[in-house]
């Protein structure tokens, strides 16, 4: 008998029942829930718009990369040629001794 009463009491005091009772009896609780849900919906809409904007920005970045990449390769080739020329000229100034330029230029 006591366990039956405790079972009924537990089912009446669980979270679902508490929410249902608050929804039925409290206008403020209902308003807070609807405000929270509307806020979440606005946030979802904003995030969907952000996703679309980011897709556009990604496409623009990819297009820019495709346009700039050949120029970058050309600049790297020119830089390597200039490095070789500078090494040759410095070698001439030091009576034919080999000159090697060290540093980040070699990582290109």
CSV table of C-alpha atoms in Angstrom, one decimal:
chain,number,residue,atom,x,y,z
A,1,UNK,CA,0.0,0.0,0.0
A,2,UNK,CA,2.8,2.4,1.0
A,3,UNK,CA,4.8,1.6,-2.1
A,4,UNK,CA,1.7,2.3,-4.3
A,5,UNK,CA,1.2,5.7,-2.7
A,6,UNK,CA,4.9,6.5,-3.1
A,7,UNK,CA,4.7,5.4,-6.8
A,8,UNK,CA,1.7,7.7,-7.4
A,9,UNK,CA,3.3,10.5,-5.5
A,10,UNK,CA,6.5,10.1,-7.5
A,11,UNK,CA,4.6,10.2,-10.8
A,12,UNK,CA,2.8,13.3,-9.7
A,13,UNK,CA,6.0,15.1,-8.7
A,14,UNK,CA,8.3,14.2,-11.6
A,15,UNK,CA,9.6,16.9,-14.0
A,16,UNK,CA,7.1,16.2,-16.8
A,17,UNK,CA,4.1,16.6,-14.5
A,18,UNK,CA,5.6,19.7,-12.9
A,19,UNK,CA,6.1,21.3,-16.3
A,20,UNK,CA,2.5,20.4,-17.4
A,21,UNK,CA,1.1,21.9,-14.2
A,22,UNK,CA,3.2,25.0,-14.6
A,23,UNK,CA,2.0,25.4,-18.2
A,24,UNK,CA,-1.6,25.0,-17.1
A,25,UNK,CA,-1.5,27.3,-14.1
A,26,UNK,CA,1.2,29.9,-14.8
A,27,UNK,CA,0.9,32.4,-17.6
A,28,UNK,CA,4.3,33.8,-16.9
A,29,UNK,CA,5.9,30.4,-17.2
A,30,UNK,CA,4.2,29.9,-20.5
A,31,UNK,CA,5.3,33.3,-21.7
A,32,UNK,CA,8.9,32.6,-20.6
A,33,UNK,CA,8.9,29.3,-22.5
A,34,UNK,CA,7.4,30.9,-25.7
A,35,UNK,CA,10.0,33.8,-25.5
A,36,UNK,CA,12.8,31.3,-25.1
A,37,UNK,CA,11.5,29.2,-28.0
A,38,UNK,CA,11.1,32.3,-30.2
A,39,UNK,CA,14.6,33.4,-29.2
A,40,UNK,CA,15.9,30.0,-30.3
A,41,UNK,CA,14.1,30.2,-33.6
A,42,UNK,CA,15.5,33.7,-34.3
A,43,UNK,CA,19.0,32.3,-33.4
A,44,UNK,CA,18.4,29.4,-35.8
A,45,UNK,CA,17.4,31.8,-38.6
A,46,UNK,CA,20.5,33.9,-37.9
A,47,UNK,CA,22.8,30.9,-38.1
A,48,UNK,CA,21.2,29.7,-41.3
A,49,UNK,CA,21.9,33.2,-42.8
A,50,UNK,CA,25.4,33.0,-41.5
A,51,UNK,CA,25.9,29.6,-43.1
A,52,UNK,CA,24.8,31.0,-46.5
A,53,UNK,CA,27.1,34.0,-46.1
A,54,UNK,CA,30.0,31.8,-45.1
A,55,UNK,CA,29.4,29.6,-48.2
A,56,UNK,CA,29.6,32.7,-50.4
A,57,UNK,CA,32.8,33.9,-48.6
A,58,UNK,CA,34.4,30.4,-49.0
A,59,UNK,CA,33.6,30.4,-52.7
A,60,UNK,CA,35.1,33.9,-53.1
A,61,UNK,CA,38.2,32.9,-51.2
A,62,UNK,CA,38.6,29.8,-53.4
A,63,UNK,CA,38.3,31.9,-56.5
A,64,UNK,CA,40.8,34.5,-55.2
A,65,UNK,CA,43.2,31.7,-54.4
A,66,UNK,CA,42.9,30.3,-57.9
A,67,UNK,CA,43.6,33.7,-59.4
A,68,UNK,CA,46.5,34.5,-57.1
A,69,UNK,CA,48.2,31.1,-57.1
A,70,UNK,CA,49.8,31.3,-60.6
A,71,UNK,CA,51.1,34.8,-59.7
A,72,UNK,CA,52.6,33.4,-56.5
A,73,UNK,CA,54.3,30.6,-58.4
A,74,UNK,CA,55.7,33.1,-60.9
A,75,UNK,CA,57.0,35.3,-58.1
A,76,UNK,CA,58.7,32.3,-56.5
A,77,UNK,CA,60.5,31.5,-59.7
A,78,UNK,CA,61.6,35.1,-60.2
A,79,UNK,CA,62.9,35.2,-56.6
A,80,UNK,CA,64.9,32.0,-57.1
A,81,UNK,CA,66.4,33.4,-60.3
A,82,UNK,CA,67.3,36.6,-58.5
A,83,UNK,CA,68.9,34.7,-55.7
A,84,UNK,CA,71.1,32.8,-58.2
A,85,UNK,CA,72.1,36.0,-59.9
A,86,UNK,CA,73.0,37.6,-56.5
A,87,UNK,CA,75.1,34.5,-55.6
A,88,UNK,CA,76.9,34.7,-59.0
A,89,UNK,CA,77.6,38.4,-58.6
A,90,UNK,CA,78.9,38.0,-55.0
A,91,UNK,CA,81.0,35.1,-56.2
A,92,UNK,CA,82.6,37.3,-58.8
A,93,UNK,CA,83.4,40.0,-56.2
A,94,UNK,CA,85.1,37.4,-53.9
A,95,UNK,CA,87.5,36.1,-56.6
A,96,UNK,CA,85.4,33.2,-57.8
A,97,UNK,CA,84.8,31.7,-54.3
A,98,UNK,CA,81.3,30.0,-54.1
A,99,UNK,CA,78.7,32.1,-52.3
A,100,UNK,CA,75.5,30.6,-50.9
A,101,UNK,CA,72.7,32.8,-49.5
A,102,UNK,CA,71.2,31.2,-46.4
A,103,UNK,CA,67.9,31.8,-44.7
A,104,UNK,CA,64.2,31.7,-45.5
A,105,UNK,CA,64.7,32.3,-49.2
A,106,UNK,CA,65.7,28.6,-49.5
A,107,UNK,CA,62.4,27.4,-48.2
A,108,UNK,CA,60.5,28.7,-51.3
